[in-house]
Amino acid sequence: MLAVLETRTIFGGETEAARVIFYLLALATLLLFFWGIYRRIRVYRVGRRPAGWRWLRRATKYDIPDVTARPGVSKSAAVIAANRSITKVKKPVGLAHLLVFWGFIGLFLATSILSLDYDILGNASRIVTGHTYSFFRGPFYLGYNAVFDLAGLLAIIGSVMLALRRWFSREPQLDYTRAEIPEGGYSRSKIVLGDQVFMVGLLLILVTGLLIQGLRIDGEGFPSFERWTWLGWLIGKMFASFGVGAASARSAHAWLWWVHVGSALAFIAYLPFSKALHILSAPTNLVVSDPANIRRLPAPPEGAAGYATFADFTPKELLAFDSCTKCGRCHYVCPARTAGAPLSPRDFILDLRQWSDRNNQIPLFLDSEDRPTPSGPLAGNGPLAGTVIKERTLWSCTTCMACVEICPVGVEHVPTIVQLRRSLVDRGEMDPTLQSALQNISTQGNSFGKSARMRARWTKGLDIPIPDARKEPVEYLWFLGDFASFDERLVEISRTLAKVLNSAGVSFGILYEDERNAGNDVRRVGEEGLFEMLVESNMRAFEKADFTRIVTTDPHSLNTLRNEYPAFGLDKEVLHYSELLAGLVYRGKVELKPLGRRVTYHDPCYLGRYNRVFDAPRAVIGASGCELLEMPRNRTNSFCCGAGGGRIWMDDSFLEERPSVNRIREAASLGVEYFVVACPKDYAMFSDAVKTAGLEESMKVVDIVELFSEALIGADLVEA
Amino acid sequence: MKIVVAMRQLADLVEELEVNADGTDIDRDFVKFVSNEWDEAALEEALCHKDDGDAEITVVALDEPDVDQTLYTALAKGADRAVKLTGHDPEGWIRTGDRAAILASWLERDDFDLVLTGVQAADDLDGQLAGVLAERLGVRHAAVVVGFHDADSAVQVEQELGGGTVAVSSLELPAVLGIQAARQTPRYASITRIRQAQQTQTIQEVEISAGGSLGGTVRKISPPKKRGGAEMLEGSASEVAERIAELIRSKGLARS
């Protein structure tokens, strides 16, 4: 035992009545907090649970342990602990959040330890032994103060950084303007106010906490052991230097303590009804989010075509609504929003949240949108897909996954959008051009409305035979997809790939007229029945053929064959042709002549973000002796061409600037002559975009296999 | 109102049609069959009437390749009953006269107010089906119909005339209408709905002993003769522009 007892009284100078009031307030706070949390959890419990409680964490590992493999719980925890999902872009913002995150965890621990000592151990020991025990003294007390003062300082630094950004930054993601402007207008001023209340509230709690610490030490006449409470000591000294004596410090402490305690209690009570809820919901959502969900879309609810009612949502989706912090990253990266379409992934989630809260009578003081005339999520009735979320909003999505990739709290927007699209398809509400594409696919198996028998017509005029995988065993079954088979501009590239594979001695074959549209985009449009029909046709065709693995030209086909077909019985490895070409280079099967060009490369969404194939196409470009200049938005942050998710079958004339044109301008700023693609749809989209942007003279769109082929046999580039 | 929609299957025109060995028909072995687009419009117009009020829709078709798909799709879209008429060669070419005879002998037994069918089809470009059918049934007929309204025991019919003029006339029921267009593009039936219809609804099959044929026999059909293709204009932009202007003037497409 030390000579001086290093401790402090817990309630410094407050009257007995004040203590009673504090405990009553604390009780009321906790009741309000847990009632609020209970209300929210009750909402999640309503959700549709596809497999009991298994949705919490998928237990079984999937056959192909690649892009759909789920991180272990410890890895998820590490991501949360390091705030990695926040720091992956905008490092300073992520760092500021990390400081607040750990600072507040520290302060929460500090309060919990104090409560454990004073309220639990103290009371329990007094009742049992008649003597009040406490460990809040001596070296523990000194270390406690030293450590948790640091936590307080970190939290303050982080909060000030974030507050300054919120107040002064003009970043577009902090702008709450909607992408879809409702008739009759709207106001999001309460959402803005909610942000300010949250932020200023945190600062108030932190600053008053430190000030009362300083006042207490000043009021106690600076006992020397309180030097361990270094921050409080400094603040106390500051007060003293301003001439605040011990007595006035004690009286200031008495009322400032109430400000601190009052704001802390109010914050806790307010938490379930505000943006602060993400403190609990976001980490939970990160743990239950599943990378397989977007790559292997969940089936529609049992007995329903798509989402129509509140009960169709899974607890995971409902939790995701409550996790959104409106950080706006998805809003910023979304190609639909960038192009001027009425879709913002942020608004989509916020609208669904507001609709859900209204449905469940959860009071929202702030953090909600107002509309003079009730519409959208505020409309009393009307279908979920169509009224709550507008049809044209749902149809704007290219399913490019940029929103899911960038979301720091693990929201999976795209699967929910598809579930809502499914009910539109069920009601037959869609673009006429989309309808005819679906009808073509349903009758002839391709979106071009050409006869299924014409699928292999591109092989005519080739002086090499293309083996029929249904008639002879091959190593690679080449699955072309609709564009590479039917589009006039692309069949030439298909022929080039055939020649390259032939001259490299690769054993390959095709399915001829038995190949059908793989169904990736059909599924993402929301036409689940047609998708299943296509899978059945293709699986029958695969059964007729003898092959070891599949190679696709189209990244969209790659995604569904690799990630979705296994559920229907496909057990073959699926590669993209860029992987096959890179393999030829690595295994020394080919010798390439350096081309010495300056090029840039566009990562296709379904190859890059979805299936994490970033390096193979770059290896092909490098092996062709081209200098690769990366666009600012590359790899996981690649910018969609605008064709995915069935958008290629819909009208895009209403867009202010097509995403493909936006992308071509980005490439043009690098001063490269060649825009290299590895996706047939990209070739079609960007060939058009080059013309729209008036860059035909200075930029050529080329496929990686054209580069490869030219480096291999000195063939001329096909004009884009 | 009881509406019967008569639908036909036709070779999908996206296929490369070939003439068979005898030269009397197209080669039907490897072509895909789809429903006639004007019949789809007739069905859509019937469905719109059902949406507006009380109409009971029966779709009827002769047994032809992939006809079940068409009938189930109609059921999925909201038709109440589907009937398939058998008793003829389903693989062969059913001439319009025979088709009318088969339909008429079934319709004579069935109760209907209105029969709708497409105004024409790829193998009935002169649009005879509706007229011949009405004659066989001894009821009234109107062709190139773009809309109709219920009016007690009669129906008000809108017909398209030349130059976009629309004539409105009144027909006593029952009647047969050849539909040119529906008020909206035919609706989409999702595959899931079609599959549901296949599982929950049945197509009623009725055997009809073929009526006497009206038409002659086909002696020869032949693919269209290839004529000169497109002319590519070459030269500088101003030369090409001048040539285009000259062509437009010479065809009388522009004044002055």
PDB file of N, CA, C and O in Angstrom, chain A residues 448 482-484 486-491 493 602 641 643 648 652 658 660-661 664 675 677-692 701-703 706 720:
ATOM      1  N   PHE A 448     -29.565 -11.576 -80.033  1.00  0.00           N
ATOM      2  CA  PHE A 448     -29.502 -10.885 -81.318  1.00  0.00           C
ATOM      3  C   PHE A 448     -30.715 -11.169 -82.200  1.00  0.00           C
ATOM      4  O   PHE A 448     -30.867 -10.567 -83.252  1.00  0.00           O
ATOM      5  N   ASP A 482     -22.901 -14.521 -76.724  1.00  0.00           N
ATOM      6  CA  ASP A 482     -23.645 -13.989 -77.874  1.00  0.00           C
ATOM      7  C   ASP A 482     -22.838 -12.994 -78.707  1.00  0.00           C
ATOM      8  O   ASP A 482     -22.835 -13.060 -79.925  1.00  0.00           O
ATOM      9  N   PHE A 483     -22.181 -12.040 -78.038  1.00  0.00           N
ATOM     10  CA  PHE A 483     -21.525 -10.975 -78.804  1.00  0.00           C
ATOM     11  C   PHE A 483     -20.400 -11.511 -79.666  1.00  0.00           C
ATOM     12  O   PHE A 483     -20.280 -11.159 -80.835  1.00  0.00           O
ATOM     13  N   ALA A 484     -19.565 -12.382 -79.106  1.00  0.00           N
ATOM     14  CA  ALA A 484     -18.440 -12.919 -79.865  1.00  0.00           C
ATOM     15  C   ALA A 484     -18.907 -13.847 -80.976  1.00  0.00           C
ATOM     16  O   ALA A 484     -18.165 -14.131 -81.914  1.00  0.00           O
ATOM     17  N   PHE A 486     -22.124 -13.400 -82.663  1.00  0.00           N
ATOM     18  CA  PHE A 486     -23.064 -12.795 -83.599  1.00  0.00           C
ATOM     19  C   PHE A 486     -22.719 -11.375 -84.039  1.00  0.00           C
ATOM     20  O   PHE A 486     -23.132 -10.961 -85.114  1.00  0.00           O
ATOM     21  N   ASP A 487     -22.034 -10.605 -83.193  1.00  0.00           N
ATOM     22  CA  ASP A 487     -21.796  -9.205 -83.537  1.00  0.00           C
ATOM     23  C   ASP A 487     -20.759  -9.122 -84.660  1.00  0.00           C
ATOM     24  O   ASP A 487     -19.658  -9.671 -84.544  1.00  0.00           O
ATOM     25  N   GLU A 488     -21.120  -8.415 -85.728  1.00  0.00           N
ATOM     26  CA  GLU A 488     -20.247  -8.343 -86.904  1.00  0.00           C
ATOM     27  C   GLU A 488     -18.842  -7.862 -86.555  1.00  0.00           C
ATOM     28  O   GLU A 488     -17.860  -8.290 -87.143  1.00  0.00           O
ATOM     29  N   ARG A 489     -18.752  -6.906 -85.604  1.00  0.00           N
ATOM     30  CA  ARG A 489     -17.440  -6.354 -85.276  1.00  0.00           C
ATOM     31  C   ARG A 489     -16.602  -7.350 -84.501  1.00  0.00           C
ATOM     32  O   ARG A 489     -15.378  -7.282 -84.468  1.00  0.00           O
ATOM     33  N   LEU A 490     -17.297  -8.270 -83.802  1.00  0.00           N
ATOM     34  CA  LEU A 490     -16.578  -9.133 -82.877  1.00  0.00           C
ATOM     35  C   LEU A 490     -16.226 -10.500 -83.434  1.00  0.00           C
ATOM     36  O   LEU A 490     -15.316 -11.160 -82.922  1.00  0.00           O
ATOM     37  N   VAL A 491     -16.940 -10.926 -84.466  1.00  0.00           N
ATOM     38  CA  VAL A 491     -16.625 -12.262 -84.993  1.00  0.00           C
ATOM     39  C   VAL A 491     -15.204 -12.300 -85.549  1.00  0.00           C
ATOM     40  O   VAL A 491     -14.533 -13.330 -85.490  1.00  0.00           O
ATOM     41  N   ILE A 493     -12.680 -10.864 -84.213  1.00  0.00           N
ATOM     42  CA  ILE A 493     -11.817 -11.103 -83.051  1.00  0.00           C
ATOM     43  C   ILE A 493     -11.910 -12.570 -82.628  1.00  0.00           C
ATOM     44  O   ILE A 493     -10.909 -13.183 -82.245  1.00  0.00           O
ATOM     45  N   HIS A 602      -8.703  -1.490 -69.783  1.00  0.00           N
ATOM     46  CA  HIS A 602      -9.957  -1.314 -69.044  1.00  0.00           C
ATOM     47  C   HIS A 602     -10.345  -2.643 -68.402  1.00  0.00           C
ATOM     48  O   HIS A 602     -10.555  -3.633 -69.095  1.00  0.00           O
ATOM     49  N   CYS A 641     -18.548   0.144 -68.268  1.00  0.00           N
ATOM     50  CA  CYS A 641     -18.833   0.674 -69.599  1.00  0.00           C
ATOM     51  C   CYS A 641     -20.313   0.987 -69.766  1.00  0.00           C
ATOM     52  O   CYS A 641     -20.713   1.618 -70.740  1.00  0.00           O
ATOM     53  N   ALA A 643     -22.808  -1.421 -69.873  1.00  0.00           N
ATOM     54  CA  ALA A 643     -23.549  -2.451 -70.614  1.00  0.00           C
ATOM     55  C   ALA A 643     -24.084  -3.566 -69.739  1.00  0.00           C
ATOM     56  O   ALA A 643     -24.946  -4.327 -70.145  1.00  0.00           O
ATOM     57  N   ILE A 648     -27.362  -3.290 -71.706  1.00  0.00           N
ATOM     58  CA  ILE A 648     -27.043  -3.275 -73.135  1.00  0.00           C
ATOM     59  C   ILE A 648     -28.291  -3.502 -73.985  1.00  0.00           C
ATOM     60  O   ILE A 648     -28.328  -3.149 -75.148  1.00  0.00           O
ATOM     61  N   ASP A 652     -30.469   3.875 -73.738  1.00  0.00           N
ATOM     62  CA  ASP A 652     -29.614   4.705 -72.882  1.00  0.00           C
ATOM     63  C   ASP A 652     -29.529   6.133 -73.420  1.00  0.00           C
ATOM     64  O   ASP A 652     -28.643   6.892 -73.050  1.00  0.00           O
ATOM     65  N   ARG A 658     -22.923   8.923 -71.559  1.00  0.00           N
ATOM     66  CA  ARG A 658     -22.843   7.475 -71.365  1.00  0.00           C
ATOM     67  C   ARG A 658     -21.579   7.144 -70.564  1.00  0.00           C
ATOM     68  O   ARG A 658     -20.531   7.758 -70.785  1.00  0.00           O
ATOM     69  N   SER A 660     -19.563   4.831 -70.957  1.00  0.00           N
ATOM     70  CA  SER A 660     -18.459   4.455 -71.850  1.00  0.00           C
ATOM     71  C   SER A 660     -17.729   5.694 -72.376  1.00  0.00           C
ATOM     72  O   SER A 660     -16.502   5.678 -72.525  1.00  0.00           O
ATOM     73  N   VAL A 661     -18.473   6.768 -72.616  1.00  0.00           N
ATOM     74  CA  VAL A 661     -17.850   8.002 -73.107  1.00  0.00           C
ATOM     75  C   VAL A 661     -17.014   8.637 -71.994  1.00  0.00           C
ATOM     76  O   VAL A 661     -15.886   9.080 -72.210  1.00  0.00           O
ATOM     77  N   ILE A 664     -13.854   6.696 -71.844  1.00  0.00           N
ATOM     78  CA  ILE A 664     -12.948   6.957 -72.968  1.00  0.00           C
ATOM     79  C   ILE A 664     -12.228   8.291 -72.764  1.00  0.00           C
ATOM     80  O   ILE A 664     -11.042   8.430 -73.051  1.00  0.00           O
ATOM     81  N   PHE A 675      -6.765   1.592 -76.601  1.00  0.00           N
ATOM     82  CA  PHE A 675      -7.619   1.300 -75.450  1.00  0.00           C
ATOM     83  C   PHE A 675      -7.869  -0.206 -75.490  1.00  0.00           C
ATOM     84  O   PHE A 675      -8.614  -0.697 -76.330  1.00  0.00           O
ATOM     85  N   VAL A 677      -9.162  -3.829 -74.402  1.00  0.00           N
ATOM     86  CA  VAL A 677     -10.282  -4.440 -73.672  1.00  0.00           C
ATOM     87  C   VAL A 677     -10.120  -5.952 -73.677  1.00  0.00           C
ATOM     88  O   VAL A 677      -9.366  -6.508 -74.471  1.00  0.00           O
ATOM     89  N   ALA A 678     -10.865  -6.601 -72.773  1.00  0.00           N
ATOM     90  CA  ALA A 678     -10.831  -8.059 -72.691  1.00  0.00           C
ATOM     91  C   ALA A 678     -12.251  -8.596 -72.542  1.00  0.00           C
ATOM     92  O   ALA A 678     -12.498  -9.562 -71.835  1.00  0.00           O
ATOM     93  N   CYS A 679     -13.199  -7.925 -73.197  1.00  0.00           N
ATOM     94  CA  CYS A 679     -14.608  -8.293 -73.059  1.00  0.00           C
ATOM     95  C   CYS A 679     -15.329  -7.868 -74.346  1.00  0.00           C
ATOM     96  O   CYS A 679     -15.183  -6.729 -74.772  1.00  0.00           O
ATOM     97  N   PRO A 680     -16.079  -8.773 -74.971  1.00  0.00           N
ATOM     98  CA  PRO A 680     -16.754  -8.425 -76.230  1.00  0.00           C
ATOM     99  C   PRO A 680     -17.705  -7.235 -76.084  1.00  0.00           C
ATOM    100  O   PRO A 680     -17.781  -6.390 -76.976  1.00  0.00           O
ATOM    101  N   LYS A 681     -18.427  -7.163 -74.959  1.00  0.00           N
ATOM    102  CA  LYS A 681     -19.358  -6.051 -74.791  1.00  0.00           C
ATOM    103  C   LYS A 681     -18.585  -4.731 -74.692  1.00  0.00           C
ATOM    104  O   LYS A 681     -19.028  -3.710 -75.207  1.00  0.00           O
ATOM    105  N   ASP A 682     -17.425  -4.787 -74.031  1.00  0.00           N
ATOM    106  CA  ASP A 682     -16.587  -3.588 -73.942  1.00  0.00           C
ATOM    107  C   ASP A 682     -16.162  -3.132 -75.322  1.00  0.00           C
ATOM    108  O   ASP A 682     -16.141  -1.938 -75.623  1.00  0.00           O
ATOM    109  N   TYR A 683     -15.801  -4.089 -76.163  1.00  0.00           N
ATOM    110  CA  TYR A 683     -15.356  -3.742 -77.510  1.00  0.00           C
ATOM    111  C   TYR A 683     -16.465  -2.987 -78.242  1.00  0.00           C
ATOM    112  O   TYR A 683     -16.241  -1.934 -78.850  1.00  0.00           O
ATOM    113  N   ALA A 684     -17.679  -3.528 -78.138  1.00  0.00           N
ATOM    114  CA  ALA A 684     -18.813  -2.891 -78.806  1.00  0.00           C
ATOM    115  C   ALA A 684     -19.098  -1.508 -78.202  1.00  0.00           C
ATOM    116  O   ALA A 684     -19.256  -0.519 -78.926  1.00  0.00           O
ATOM    117  N   MET A 685     -19.129  -1.429 -76.864  1.00  0.00           N
ATOM    118  CA  MET A 685     -19.475  -0.172 -76.198  1.00  0.00           C
ATOM    119  C   MET A 685     -18.419   0.909 -76.477  1.00  0.00           C
ATOM    120  O   MET A 685     -18.753   2.052 -76.774  1.00  0.00           O
ATOM    121  N   PHE A 686     -17.154   0.545 -76.352  1.00  0.00           N
ATOM    122  CA  PHE A 686     -16.107   1.564 -76.472  1.00  0.00           C
ATOM    123  C   PHE A 686     -15.830   1.950 -77.925  1.00  0.00           C
ATOM    124  O   PHE A 686     -15.405   3.063 -78.194  1.00  0.00           O
ATOM    125  N   SER A 687     -16.083   1.017 -78.866  1.00  0.00           N
ATOM    126  CA  SER A 687     -15.960   1.403 -80.271  1.00  0.00           C
ATOM    127  C   SER A 687     -16.947   2.520 -80.575  1.00  0.00           C
ATOM    128  O   SER A 687     -16.636   3.470 -81.291  1.00  0.00           O
ATOM    129  N   ASP A 688     -18.167   2.404 -80.005  1.00  0.00           N
ATOM    130  CA  ASP A 688     -19.166   3.464 -80.185  1.00  0.00           C
ATOM    131  C   ASP A 688     -18.738   4.739 -79.457  1.00  0.00           C
ATOM    132  O   ASP A 688     -18.881   5.841 -79.980  1.00  0.00           O
ATOM    133  N   ALA A 689     -18.217   4.552 -78.236  1.00  0.00           N
ATOM    134  CA  ALA A 689     -17.869   5.707 -77.405  1.00  0.00           C
ATOM    135  C   ALA A 689     -16.762   6.544 -78.039  1.00  0.00           C
ATOM    136  O   ALA A 689     -16.786   7.772 -77.971  1.00  0.00           O
ATOM    137  N   VAL A 690     -15.814   5.876 -78.667  1.00  0.00           N
ATOM    138  CA  VAL A 690     -14.711   6.586 -79.328  1.00  0.00           C
ATOM    139  C   VAL A 690     -15.284   7.519 -80.386  1.00  0.00           C
ATOM    140  O   VAL A 690     -14.860   8.667 -80.541  1.00  0.00           O
ATOM    141  N   LYS A 691     -16.301   7.020 -81.107  1.00  0.00           N
ATOM    142  CA  LYS A 691     -16.934   7.842 -82.142  1.00  0.00           C
ATOM    143  C   LYS A 691     -17.708   8.989 -81.518  1.00  0.00           C
ATOM    144  O   LYS A 691     -17.608  10.138 -81.956  1.00  0.00           O
ATOM    145  N   THR A 692     -18.487   8.688 -80.469  1.00  0.00           N
ATOM    146  CA  THR A 692     -19.280   9.737 -79.813  1.00  0.00           C
ATOM    147  C   THR A 692     -18.374  10.838 -79.267  1.00  0.00           C
ATOM    148  O   THR A 692     -18.700  12.021 -79.345  1.00  0.00           O
ATOM    149  N   VAL A 701      -9.713   1.135 -80.234  1.00  0.00           N
ATOM    150  CA  VAL A 701     -10.102   0.113 -79.269  1.00  0.00           C
ATOM    151  C   VAL A 701      -9.597  -1.221 -79.803  1.00  0.00           C
ATOM    152  O   VAL A 701      -9.876  -1.576 -80.946  1.00  0.00           O
ATOM    153  N   VAL A 702      -8.814  -1.927 -79.006  1.00  0.00           N
ATOM    154  CA  VAL A 702      -8.321  -3.238 -79.435  1.00  0.00           C
ATOM    155  C   VAL A 702      -8.560  -4.263 -78.341  1.00  0.00           C
ATOM    156  O   VAL A 702      -8.581  -3.946 -77.156  1.00  0.00           O
ATOM    157  N   ASP A 703      -8.731  -5.500 -78.757  1.00  0.00           N
ATOM    158  CA  ASP A 703      -8.889  -6.591 -77.811  1.00  0.00           C
ATOM    159  C   ASP A 703      -7.501  -7.147 -77.485  1.00  0.00           C
ATOM    160  O   ASP A 703      -6.623  -7.137 -78.348  1.00  0.00           O
ATOM    161  N   GLU A 706      -6.003  -9.329 -80.007  1.00  0.00           N
ATOM    162  CA  GLU A 706      -5.462  -8.695 -81.221  1.00  0.00           C
ATOM    163  C   GLU A 706      -4.011  -8.300 -80.999  1.00  0.00           C
ATOM    164  O   GLU A 706      -3.157  -8.490 -81.874  1.00  0.00           O
ATOM    165  N   ALA A 720     -10.684  -0.532 -85.156  1.00  0.00           N
ATOM    166  CA  ALA A 720     -11.789  -0.427 -84.191  1.00  0.00           C
ATOM    167  C   ALA A 720     -12.883   0.433 -84.798  1.00  0.00           C
ATOM    168  O   ALA A 720     -12.600   1.404 -85.450  1.00  0.00           O
TER     169      ALA A 720
END
